[in-house]
Tab-separated table of C-alpha atoms and ligand atoms in Angstrom:
chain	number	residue	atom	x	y	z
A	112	UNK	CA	0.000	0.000	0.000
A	113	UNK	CA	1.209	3.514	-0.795
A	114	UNK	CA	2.481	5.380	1.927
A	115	UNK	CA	1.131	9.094	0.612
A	116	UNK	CA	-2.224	9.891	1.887
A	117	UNK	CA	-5.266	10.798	-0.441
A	118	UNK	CA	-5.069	14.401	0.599
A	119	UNK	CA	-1.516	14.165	-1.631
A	120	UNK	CA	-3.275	13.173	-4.547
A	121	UNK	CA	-6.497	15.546	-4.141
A	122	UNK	CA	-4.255	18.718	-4.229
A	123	UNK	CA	-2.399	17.431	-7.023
A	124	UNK	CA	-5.813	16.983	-8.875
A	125	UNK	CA	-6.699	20.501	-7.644
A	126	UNK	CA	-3.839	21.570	-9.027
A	127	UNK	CA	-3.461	20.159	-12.221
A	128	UNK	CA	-6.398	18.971	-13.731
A	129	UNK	CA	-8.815	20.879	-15.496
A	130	UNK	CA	-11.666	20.973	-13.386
A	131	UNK	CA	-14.168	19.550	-15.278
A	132	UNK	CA	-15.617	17.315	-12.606
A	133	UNK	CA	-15.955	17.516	-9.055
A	134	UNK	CA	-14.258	14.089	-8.077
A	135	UNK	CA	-15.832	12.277	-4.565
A	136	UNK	CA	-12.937	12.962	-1.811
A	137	UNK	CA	-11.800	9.395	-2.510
A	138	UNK	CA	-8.485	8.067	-4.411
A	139	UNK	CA	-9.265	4.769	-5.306
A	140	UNK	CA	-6.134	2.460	-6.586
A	141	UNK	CA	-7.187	-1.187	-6.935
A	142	UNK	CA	-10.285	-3.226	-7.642
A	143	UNK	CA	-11.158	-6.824	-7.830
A	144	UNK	CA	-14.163	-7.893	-9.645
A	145	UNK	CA	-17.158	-5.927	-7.380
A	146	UNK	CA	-14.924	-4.097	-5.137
A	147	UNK	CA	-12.539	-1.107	-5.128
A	148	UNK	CA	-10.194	-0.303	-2.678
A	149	UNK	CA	-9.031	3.686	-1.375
A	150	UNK	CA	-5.383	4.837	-1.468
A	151	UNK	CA	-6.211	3.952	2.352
A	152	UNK	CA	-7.171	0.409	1.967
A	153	UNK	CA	-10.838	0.744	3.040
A	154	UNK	CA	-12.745	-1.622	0.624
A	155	UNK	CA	-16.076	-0.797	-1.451
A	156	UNK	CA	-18.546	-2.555	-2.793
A	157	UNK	CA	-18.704	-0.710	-6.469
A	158	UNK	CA	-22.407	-0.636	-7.745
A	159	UNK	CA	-21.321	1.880	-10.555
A	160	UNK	CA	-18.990	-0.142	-12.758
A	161	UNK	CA	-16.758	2.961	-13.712
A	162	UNK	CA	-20.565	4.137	-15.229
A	163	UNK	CA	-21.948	1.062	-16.760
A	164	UNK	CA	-17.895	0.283	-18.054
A	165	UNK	CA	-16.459	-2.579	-16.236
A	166	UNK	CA	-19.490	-4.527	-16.504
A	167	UNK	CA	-17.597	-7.867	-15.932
A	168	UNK	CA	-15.885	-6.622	-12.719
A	169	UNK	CA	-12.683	-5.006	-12.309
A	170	UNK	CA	-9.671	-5.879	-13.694
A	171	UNK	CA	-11.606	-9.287	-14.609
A	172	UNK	CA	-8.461	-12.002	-15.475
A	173	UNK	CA	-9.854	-12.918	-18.229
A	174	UNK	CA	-9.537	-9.247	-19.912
A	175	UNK	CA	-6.347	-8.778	-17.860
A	176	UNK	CA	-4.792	-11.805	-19.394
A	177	UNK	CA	-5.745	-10.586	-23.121
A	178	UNK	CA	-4.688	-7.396	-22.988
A	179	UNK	CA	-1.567	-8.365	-21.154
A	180	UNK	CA	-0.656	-11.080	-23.773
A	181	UNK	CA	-1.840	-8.393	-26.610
A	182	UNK	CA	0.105	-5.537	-25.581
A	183	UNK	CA	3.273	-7.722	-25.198
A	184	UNK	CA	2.698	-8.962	-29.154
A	185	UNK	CA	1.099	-5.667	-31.007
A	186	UNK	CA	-0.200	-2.811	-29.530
A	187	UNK	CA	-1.062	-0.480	-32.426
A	188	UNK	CA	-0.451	-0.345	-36.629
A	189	UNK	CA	-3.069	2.370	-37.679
A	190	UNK	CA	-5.869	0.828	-40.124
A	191	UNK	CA	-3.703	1.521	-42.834
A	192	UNK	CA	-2.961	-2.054	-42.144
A	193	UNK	CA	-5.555	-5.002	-41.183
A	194	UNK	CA	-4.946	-6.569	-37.701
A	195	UNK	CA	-6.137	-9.670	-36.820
A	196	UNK	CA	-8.262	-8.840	-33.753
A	197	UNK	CA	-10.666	-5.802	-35.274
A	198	UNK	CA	-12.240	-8.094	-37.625
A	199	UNK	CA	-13.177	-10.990	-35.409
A	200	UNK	CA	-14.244	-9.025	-32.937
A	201	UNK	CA	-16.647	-7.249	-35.879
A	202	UNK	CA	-17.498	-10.552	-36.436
A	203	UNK	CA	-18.385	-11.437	-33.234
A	204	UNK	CA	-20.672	-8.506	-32.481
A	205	UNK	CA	-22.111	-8.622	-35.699
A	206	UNK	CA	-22.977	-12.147	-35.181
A	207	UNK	CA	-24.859	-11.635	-31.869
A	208	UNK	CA	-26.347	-8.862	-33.181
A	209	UNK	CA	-28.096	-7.515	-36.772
A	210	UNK	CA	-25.665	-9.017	-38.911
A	211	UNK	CA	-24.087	-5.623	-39.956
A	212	UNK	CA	-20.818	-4.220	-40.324
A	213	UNK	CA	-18.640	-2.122	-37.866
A	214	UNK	CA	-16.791	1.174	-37.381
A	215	UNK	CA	-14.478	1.170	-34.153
A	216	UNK	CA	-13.389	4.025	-32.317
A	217	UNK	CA	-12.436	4.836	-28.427
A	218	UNK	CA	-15.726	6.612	-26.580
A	219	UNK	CA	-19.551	6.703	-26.635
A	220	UNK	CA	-19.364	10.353	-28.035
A	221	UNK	CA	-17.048	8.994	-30.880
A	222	UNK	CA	-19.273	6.424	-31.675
A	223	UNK	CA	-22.311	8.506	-32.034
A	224	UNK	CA	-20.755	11.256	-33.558
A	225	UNK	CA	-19.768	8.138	-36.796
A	226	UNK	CA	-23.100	6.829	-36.695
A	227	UNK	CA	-24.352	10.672	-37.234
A	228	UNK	CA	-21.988	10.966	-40.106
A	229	UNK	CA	-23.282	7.889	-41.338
A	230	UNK	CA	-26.739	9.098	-41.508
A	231	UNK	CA	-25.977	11.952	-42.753
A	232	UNK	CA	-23.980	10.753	-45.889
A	233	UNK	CA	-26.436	8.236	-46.213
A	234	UNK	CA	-29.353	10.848	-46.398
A	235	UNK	CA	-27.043	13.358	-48.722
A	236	UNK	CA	-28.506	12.692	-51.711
A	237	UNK	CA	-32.212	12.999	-51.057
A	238	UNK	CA	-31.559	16.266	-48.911
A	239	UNK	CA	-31.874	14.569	-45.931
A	240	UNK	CA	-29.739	15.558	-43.077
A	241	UNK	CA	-31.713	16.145	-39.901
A	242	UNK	CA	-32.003	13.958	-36.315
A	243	UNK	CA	-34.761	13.936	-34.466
A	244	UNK	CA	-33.968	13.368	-31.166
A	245	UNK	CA	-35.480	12.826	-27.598
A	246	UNK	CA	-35.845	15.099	-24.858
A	247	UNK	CA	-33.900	14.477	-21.751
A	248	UNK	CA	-31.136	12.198	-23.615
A	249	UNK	CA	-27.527	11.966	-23.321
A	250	UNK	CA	-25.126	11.373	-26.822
A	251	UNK	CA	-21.563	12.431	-25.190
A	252	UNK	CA	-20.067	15.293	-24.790
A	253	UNK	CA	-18.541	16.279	-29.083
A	254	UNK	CA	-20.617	18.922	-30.576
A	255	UNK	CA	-22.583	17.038	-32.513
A	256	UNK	CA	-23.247	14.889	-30.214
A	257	UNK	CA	-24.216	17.496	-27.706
A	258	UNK	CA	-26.315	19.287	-30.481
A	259	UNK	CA	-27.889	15.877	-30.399
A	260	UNK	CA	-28.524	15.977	-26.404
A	261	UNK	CA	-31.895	16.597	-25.224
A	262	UNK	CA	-31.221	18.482	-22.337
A	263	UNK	CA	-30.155	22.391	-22.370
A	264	UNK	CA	-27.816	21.880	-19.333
A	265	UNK	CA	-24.949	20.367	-21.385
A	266	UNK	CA	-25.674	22.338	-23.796
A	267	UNK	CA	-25.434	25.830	-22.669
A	268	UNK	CA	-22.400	27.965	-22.904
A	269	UNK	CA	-21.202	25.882	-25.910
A	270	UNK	CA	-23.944	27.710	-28.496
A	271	UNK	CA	-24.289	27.932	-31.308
A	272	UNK	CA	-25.494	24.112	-31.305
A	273	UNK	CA	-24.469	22.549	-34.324
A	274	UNK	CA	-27.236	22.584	-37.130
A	275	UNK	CA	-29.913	19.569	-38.090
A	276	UNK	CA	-31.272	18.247	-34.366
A	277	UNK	CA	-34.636	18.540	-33.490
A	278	UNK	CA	-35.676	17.156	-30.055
A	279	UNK	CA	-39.118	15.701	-29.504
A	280	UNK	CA	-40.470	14.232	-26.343
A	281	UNK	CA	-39.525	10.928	-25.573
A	282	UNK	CA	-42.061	8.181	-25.448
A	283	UNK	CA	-44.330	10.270	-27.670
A	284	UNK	CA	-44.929	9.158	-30.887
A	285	UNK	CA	-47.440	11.502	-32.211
A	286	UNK	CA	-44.607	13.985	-31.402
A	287	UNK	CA	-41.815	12.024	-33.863
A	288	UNK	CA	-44.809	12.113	-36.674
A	289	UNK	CA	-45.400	15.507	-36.488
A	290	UNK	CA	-40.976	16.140	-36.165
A	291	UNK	CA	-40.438	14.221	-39.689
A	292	UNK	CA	-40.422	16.143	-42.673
A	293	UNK	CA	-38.590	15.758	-45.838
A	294	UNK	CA	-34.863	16.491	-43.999
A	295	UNK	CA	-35.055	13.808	-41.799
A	296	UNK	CA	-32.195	11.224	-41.878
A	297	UNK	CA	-32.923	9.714	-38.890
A	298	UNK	CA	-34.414	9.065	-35.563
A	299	UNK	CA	-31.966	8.835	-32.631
A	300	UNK	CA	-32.593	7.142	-29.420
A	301	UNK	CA	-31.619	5.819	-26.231
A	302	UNK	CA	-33.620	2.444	-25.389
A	303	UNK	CA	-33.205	3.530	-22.226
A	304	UNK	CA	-32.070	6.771	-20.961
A	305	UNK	CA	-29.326	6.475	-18.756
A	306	UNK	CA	-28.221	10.086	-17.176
A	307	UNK	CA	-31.846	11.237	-18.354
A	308	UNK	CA	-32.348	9.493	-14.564
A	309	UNK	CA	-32.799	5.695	-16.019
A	310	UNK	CA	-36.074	5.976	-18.161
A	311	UNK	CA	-37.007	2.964	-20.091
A	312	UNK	CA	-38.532	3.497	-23.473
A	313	UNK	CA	-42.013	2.108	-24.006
A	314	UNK	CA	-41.772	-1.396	-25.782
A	315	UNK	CA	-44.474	0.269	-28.091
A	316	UNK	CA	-42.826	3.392	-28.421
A	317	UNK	CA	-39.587	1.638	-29.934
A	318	UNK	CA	-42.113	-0.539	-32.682
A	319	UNK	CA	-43.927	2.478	-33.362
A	320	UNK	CA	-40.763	4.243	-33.892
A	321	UNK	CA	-39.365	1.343	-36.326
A	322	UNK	CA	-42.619	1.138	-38.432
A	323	UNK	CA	-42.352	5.054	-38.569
A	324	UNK	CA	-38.526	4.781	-39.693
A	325	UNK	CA	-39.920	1.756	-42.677
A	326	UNK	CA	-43.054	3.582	-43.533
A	327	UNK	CA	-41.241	7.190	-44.408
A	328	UNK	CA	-38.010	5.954	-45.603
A	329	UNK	CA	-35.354	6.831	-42.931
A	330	UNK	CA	-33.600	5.416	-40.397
A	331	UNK	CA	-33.322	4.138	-36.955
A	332	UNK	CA	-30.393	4.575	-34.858
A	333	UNK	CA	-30.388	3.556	-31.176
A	334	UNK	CA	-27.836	4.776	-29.170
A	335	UNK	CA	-26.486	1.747	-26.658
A	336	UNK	CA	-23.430	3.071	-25.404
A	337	UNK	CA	-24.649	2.520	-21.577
A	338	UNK	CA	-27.571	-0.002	-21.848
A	339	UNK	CA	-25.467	-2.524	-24.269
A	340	UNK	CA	-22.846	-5.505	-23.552
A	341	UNK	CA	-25.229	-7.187	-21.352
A	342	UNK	CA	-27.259	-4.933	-19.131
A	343	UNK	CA	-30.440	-5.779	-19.957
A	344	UNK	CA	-29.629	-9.585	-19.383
A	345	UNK	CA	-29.340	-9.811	-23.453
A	346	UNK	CA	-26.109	-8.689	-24.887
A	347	UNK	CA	-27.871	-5.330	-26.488
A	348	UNK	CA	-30.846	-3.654	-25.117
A	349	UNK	CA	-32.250	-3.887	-29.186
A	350	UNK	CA	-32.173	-7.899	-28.398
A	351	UNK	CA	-34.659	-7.329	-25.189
A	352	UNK	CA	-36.930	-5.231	-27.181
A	353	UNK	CA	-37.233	-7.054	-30.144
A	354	UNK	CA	-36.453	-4.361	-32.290
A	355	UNK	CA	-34.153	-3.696	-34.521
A	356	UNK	CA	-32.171	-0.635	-35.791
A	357	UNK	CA	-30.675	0.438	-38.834
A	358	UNK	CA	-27.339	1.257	-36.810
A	359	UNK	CA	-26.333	1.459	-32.840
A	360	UNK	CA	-23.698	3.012	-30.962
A	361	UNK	CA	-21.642	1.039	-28.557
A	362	UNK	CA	-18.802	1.870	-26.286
A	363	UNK	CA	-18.678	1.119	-22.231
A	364	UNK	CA	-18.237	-1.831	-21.367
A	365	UNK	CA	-17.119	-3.109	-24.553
A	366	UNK	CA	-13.568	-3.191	-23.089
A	367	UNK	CA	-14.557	-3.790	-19.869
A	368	UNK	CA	-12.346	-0.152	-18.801
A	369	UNK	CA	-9.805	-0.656	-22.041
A	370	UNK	CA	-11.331	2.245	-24.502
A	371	UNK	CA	-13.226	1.426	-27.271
A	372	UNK	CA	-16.670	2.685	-28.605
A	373	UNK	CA	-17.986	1.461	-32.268
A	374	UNK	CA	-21.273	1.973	-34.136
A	375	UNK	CA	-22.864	-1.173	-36.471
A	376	UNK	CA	-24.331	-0.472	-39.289
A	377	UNK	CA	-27.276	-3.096	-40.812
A	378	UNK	CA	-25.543	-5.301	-44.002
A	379	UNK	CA	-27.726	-2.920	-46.404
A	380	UNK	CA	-25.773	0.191	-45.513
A	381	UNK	CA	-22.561	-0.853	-45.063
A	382	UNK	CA	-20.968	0.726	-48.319
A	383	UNK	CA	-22.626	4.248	-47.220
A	384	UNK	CA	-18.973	5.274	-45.470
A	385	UNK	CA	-16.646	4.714	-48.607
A	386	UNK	CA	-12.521	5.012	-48.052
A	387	UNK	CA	-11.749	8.416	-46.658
A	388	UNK	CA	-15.094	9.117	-45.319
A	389	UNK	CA	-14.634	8.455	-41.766
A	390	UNK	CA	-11.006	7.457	-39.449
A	391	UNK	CA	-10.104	7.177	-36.260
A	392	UNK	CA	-6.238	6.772	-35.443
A	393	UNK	CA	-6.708	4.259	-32.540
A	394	UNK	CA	-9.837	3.001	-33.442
A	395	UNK	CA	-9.998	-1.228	-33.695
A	396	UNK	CA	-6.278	-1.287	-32.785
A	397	UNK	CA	-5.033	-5.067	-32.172
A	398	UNK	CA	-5.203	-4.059	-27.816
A	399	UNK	CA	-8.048	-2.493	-28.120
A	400	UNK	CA	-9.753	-5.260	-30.113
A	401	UNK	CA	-8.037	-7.803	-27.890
A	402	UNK	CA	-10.106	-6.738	-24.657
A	403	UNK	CA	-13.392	-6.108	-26.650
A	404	UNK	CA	-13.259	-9.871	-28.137
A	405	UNK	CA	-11.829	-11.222	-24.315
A	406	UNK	CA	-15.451	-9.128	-23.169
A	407	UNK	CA	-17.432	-10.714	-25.174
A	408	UNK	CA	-16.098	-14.221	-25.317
A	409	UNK	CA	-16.440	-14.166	-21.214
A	410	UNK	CA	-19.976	-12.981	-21.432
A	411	UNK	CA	-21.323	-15.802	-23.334
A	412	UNK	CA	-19.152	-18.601	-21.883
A	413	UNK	CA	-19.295	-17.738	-17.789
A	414	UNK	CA	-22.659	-17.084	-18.402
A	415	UNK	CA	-22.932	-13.521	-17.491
A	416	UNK	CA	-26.271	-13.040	-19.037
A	417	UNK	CA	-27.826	-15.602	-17.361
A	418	UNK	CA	-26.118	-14.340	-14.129
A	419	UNK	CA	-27.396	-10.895	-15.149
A	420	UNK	CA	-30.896	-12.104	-14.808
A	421	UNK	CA	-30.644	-14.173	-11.759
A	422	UNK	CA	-28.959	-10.754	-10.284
A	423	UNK	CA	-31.706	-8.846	-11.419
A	424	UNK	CA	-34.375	-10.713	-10.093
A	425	UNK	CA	-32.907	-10.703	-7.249
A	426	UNK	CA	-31.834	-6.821	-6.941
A	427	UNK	CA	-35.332	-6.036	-7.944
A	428	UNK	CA	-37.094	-8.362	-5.464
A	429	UNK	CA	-35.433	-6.892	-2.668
A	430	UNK	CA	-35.642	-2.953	-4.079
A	431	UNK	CA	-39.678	-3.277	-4.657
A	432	UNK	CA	-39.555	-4.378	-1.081
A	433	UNK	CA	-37.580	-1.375	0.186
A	434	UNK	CA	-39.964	1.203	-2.105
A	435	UNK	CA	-43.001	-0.423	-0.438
A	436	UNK	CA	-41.729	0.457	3.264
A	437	UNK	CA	-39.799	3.604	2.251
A	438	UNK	CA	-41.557	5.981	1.806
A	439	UNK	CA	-38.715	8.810	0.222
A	440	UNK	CA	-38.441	6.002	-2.923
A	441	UNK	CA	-41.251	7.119	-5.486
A	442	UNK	CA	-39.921	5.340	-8.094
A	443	UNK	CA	-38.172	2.040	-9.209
A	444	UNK	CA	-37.389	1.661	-12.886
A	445	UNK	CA	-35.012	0.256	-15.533
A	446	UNK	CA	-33.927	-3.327	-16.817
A	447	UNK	CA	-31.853	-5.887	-15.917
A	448	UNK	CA	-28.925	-4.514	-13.724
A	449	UNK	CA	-29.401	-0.922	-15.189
A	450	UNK	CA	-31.896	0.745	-12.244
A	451	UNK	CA	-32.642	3.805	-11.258
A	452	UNK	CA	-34.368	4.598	-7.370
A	453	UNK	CA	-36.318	8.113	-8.070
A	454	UNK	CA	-36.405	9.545	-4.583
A	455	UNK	CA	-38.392	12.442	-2.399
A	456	UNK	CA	-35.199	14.529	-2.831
A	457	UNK	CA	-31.882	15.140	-4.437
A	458	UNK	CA	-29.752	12.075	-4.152
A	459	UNK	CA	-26.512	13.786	-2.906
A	460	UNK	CA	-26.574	13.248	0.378
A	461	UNK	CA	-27.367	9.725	0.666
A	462	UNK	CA	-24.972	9.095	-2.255
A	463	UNK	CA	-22.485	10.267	0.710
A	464	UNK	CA	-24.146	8.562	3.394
A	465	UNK	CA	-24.056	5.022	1.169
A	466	UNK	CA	-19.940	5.522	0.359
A	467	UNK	CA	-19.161	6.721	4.195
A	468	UNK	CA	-20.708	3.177	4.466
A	469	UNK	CA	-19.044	1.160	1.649
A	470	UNK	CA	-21.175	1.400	-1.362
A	471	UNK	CA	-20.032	3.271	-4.999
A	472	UNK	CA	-23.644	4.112	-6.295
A	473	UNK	CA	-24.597	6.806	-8.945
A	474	UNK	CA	-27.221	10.067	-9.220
A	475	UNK	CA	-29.107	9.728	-12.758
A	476	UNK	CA	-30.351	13.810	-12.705
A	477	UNK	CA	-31.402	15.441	-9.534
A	478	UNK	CA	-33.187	12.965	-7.503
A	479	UNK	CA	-32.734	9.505	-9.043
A	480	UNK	CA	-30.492	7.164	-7.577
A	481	UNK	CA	-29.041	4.802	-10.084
A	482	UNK	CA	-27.504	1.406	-9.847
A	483	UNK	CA	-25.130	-0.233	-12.237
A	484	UNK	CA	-23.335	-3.025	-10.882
A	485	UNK	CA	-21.059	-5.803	-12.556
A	486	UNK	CA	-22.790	-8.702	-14.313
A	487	UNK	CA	-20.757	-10.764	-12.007
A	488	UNK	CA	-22.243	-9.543	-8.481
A	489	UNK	CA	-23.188	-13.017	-6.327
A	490	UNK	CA	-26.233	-12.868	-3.569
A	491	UNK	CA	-24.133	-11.360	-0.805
A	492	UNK	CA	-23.494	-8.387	-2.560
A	493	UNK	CA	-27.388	-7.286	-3.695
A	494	UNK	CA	-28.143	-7.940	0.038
A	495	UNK	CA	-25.086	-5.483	1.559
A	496	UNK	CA	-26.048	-2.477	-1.292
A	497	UNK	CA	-29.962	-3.037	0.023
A	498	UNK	CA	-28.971	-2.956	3.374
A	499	UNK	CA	-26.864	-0.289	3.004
A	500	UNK	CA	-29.355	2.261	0.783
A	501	UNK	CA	-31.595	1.246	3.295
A	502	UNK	CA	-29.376	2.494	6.357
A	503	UNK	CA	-28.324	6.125	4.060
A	504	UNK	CA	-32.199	6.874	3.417
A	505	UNK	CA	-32.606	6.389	7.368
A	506	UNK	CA	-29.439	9.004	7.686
A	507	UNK	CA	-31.558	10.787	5.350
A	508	UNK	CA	-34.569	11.027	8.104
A	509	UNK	CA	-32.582	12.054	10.387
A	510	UNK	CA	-31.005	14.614	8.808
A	511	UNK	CA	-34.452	16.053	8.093
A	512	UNK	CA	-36.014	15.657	11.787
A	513	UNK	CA	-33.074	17.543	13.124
A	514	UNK	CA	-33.270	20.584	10.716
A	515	UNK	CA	-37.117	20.846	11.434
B	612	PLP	N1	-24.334	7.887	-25.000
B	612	PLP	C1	-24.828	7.498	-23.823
B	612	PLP	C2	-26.192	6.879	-23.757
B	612	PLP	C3	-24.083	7.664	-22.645
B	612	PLP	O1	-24.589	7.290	-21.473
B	612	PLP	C4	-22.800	8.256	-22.743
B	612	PLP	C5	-21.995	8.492	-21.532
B	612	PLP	O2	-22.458	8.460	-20.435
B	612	PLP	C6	-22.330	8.640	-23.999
B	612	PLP	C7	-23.117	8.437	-25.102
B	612	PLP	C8	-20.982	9.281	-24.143
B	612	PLP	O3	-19.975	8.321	-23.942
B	612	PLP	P1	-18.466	8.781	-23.675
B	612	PLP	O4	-18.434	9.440	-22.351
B	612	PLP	O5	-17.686	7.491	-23.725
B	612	PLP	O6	-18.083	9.701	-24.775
């Protein structure tokens, strides 16, 4: 264990790193599978997953051993040469998904920003350029991509947006109908909203949207970057929904923590992005690919989709029971181990309260408490993170007696 203290490394972040988030007064420096561990040595029990990224634990062996065997072999050529790993790991997504073919890149924002292109090169020559997208989303943090964002938060201070999004209410299909006109490329969406505060789509909404997308022409993009690689007990949210898109974004957990974000586009499109249209320097390099096929080769053969749903029942079981006796939880929503906890109040303080007690869990907005933990949690964990919201929302009452 180091011998300098976290304070050390909190000034040094104060100090020297653009402050662009407001880190938790913690320096964490190891994790094994569900837990993390401080500069200190205290141990938590990590319901976030790095934000829906190291969905198969931390520093999983199987992903360890890949990328350690991969970056002692090749690390990186450019794609002005073929590598052996990018295309099989293509292949394998495209296999468990729609068949299509793949661009690879490093983030969420990357990936959506290519899949934008793609529509909009696709949609060039009948004048078609514009997204419709849904309030309250989340695309990452690019311009387009924030141009594509539903909410003015992230938004302001970075206007002029870029041109060609138009946001409609989510859920609402009337509202899409009335949003299409003869510039519409596509229809963006999250199948379920992550930072929006974890807001499912209606199954209906999503079929209504894909008949819309087939009856005037255009396309359907779904953006999966924090509800894909297995957090909705299938590998791809799409798969639980039984709908399919015309493209999706990925990024997350597809390296389990090593960076890399793609988009898929179905078989019929995929000469849309000719040579020259669309790079990325790093994207598919051999490491990169190496973790993202080790991801997905775990998933399917330790069972982590099954173990997702066994999780989930179980997480679920116990949180309907906590909403029915608590009375600050209005709200339990989400799919698989993606949830969100809407509470009476904003979630700060018993986001405090549950890490002062040994739990990593994440706001979603304001007031919704939101839950992402590793496809590989076991019993013993779902009942500690229960127990332990359950303890922080009593903190919570007492806070409030004692300021009334
Ligand atoms: N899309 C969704 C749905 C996300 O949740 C996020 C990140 O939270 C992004 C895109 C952006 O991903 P990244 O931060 O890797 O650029």
């Amino acid at each position: 264990m180091t011998t300098e203290n976290s304070e050390h490394f909190l000034d040094l972040h104060q100090k020297y790193v653009l402050g662009t988030y407001s880190p938790a007064q913690l320096v964490l420096n190891r994790g094994s599978m569900a837990k993390l561990y401080d500069v200190q040595g205290n141990e938590y029990l990590d319901f976030t997953s790095g934000i829906g990224v190291c969905n198969l634990g931390h520093c999983h062996p199987r992903v360890t051993e890949a990328i350690q065997r991969q970056a002692a072999k090749l690390v990186h050529t450019s794609n002005l040469f073929a590598n052996e790993n990018q295309p099989k790991l293509a292949h394998l997504i495209s296999e468990h998904t729609f068949g299509g073919k793949l661009f690879f890149c490093n983030s969420g924002a990357e990936a959506n920003e290519g899949m934008i292109k793609f529509a909009r090169k696709w949609g060039q020559e009948q004048g078609r350029y514009e997204m419709i997208t849904m309030d309250n989303s989340f695309h990452g943090r690019t311009l387009a991509t924030l141009a594509a964002t539903g909410r003015e938060k992230y938004r302001k201070g970075f206007q002029p947006d870029l041109e060609g999004f138009v946001h409609t209410p989510f859920n609402d299909i009337e509202s899409v109908k009335k949003a299409v006109s003869d510039k519409t490329a596509a229809v963006l969406v999250e199948p379920i909203q992550g930072e929006g505060g974890v807001i499912p789509a209606q199954p209906e909404f999503l079929r209504q949207l894909r008949q819309l997308c087939d009856d005037k022409g255009i396309l359907l993009l779904f953006d999966e970057v924090q509800c894909g690689m297995g957090r909705t007990t299938d590998l791809f949210a799409h798969k639980t929904y039984g709908v399919t898109p015309d493209a999706t974004a990925m990024a997350k957990a597809l390296g389990n923590g090593f960076p890399i974000g793609a988009f898929e586009v179905a078989k019929q499109y995929g000469d849309v992005l000719t040579p020259g249209t669309h790079a990325s320097t790093f994207g598919g390099s051999p490491l990169a690919a190496a973790a993202g096929i080790a991801v997905i080769e775990t998933i399917f053969e330790e069972g982590l989709l099954q173990n997702c749903e066994k999780m989930a029942a179980q997480l679920w079981g116990q949180l309907h029971q906590l909403k029915n006796n608590n009375e600050h939880v209005k709200d339990l929503r989400g799919s698989g181990l993606m949830i969100g906890l809407e509470l009476d109040s904003p979630v700060g303080d018993v986001l405090s309260a549950c890490r002062n007690k040994g739990l990593l869990a994440l706001p979603a907005g304001q007031n919704v408490l939101r839950l992402l933990p590793p496809l590989i949690i076991e019993n013993e964990h779902i009942s500690q993170a229960v127990e332990t919201i359950e303890e922080a929302l009593k903190a919570l009452d007492q806070q409030q007696n004692s300021q009334d």
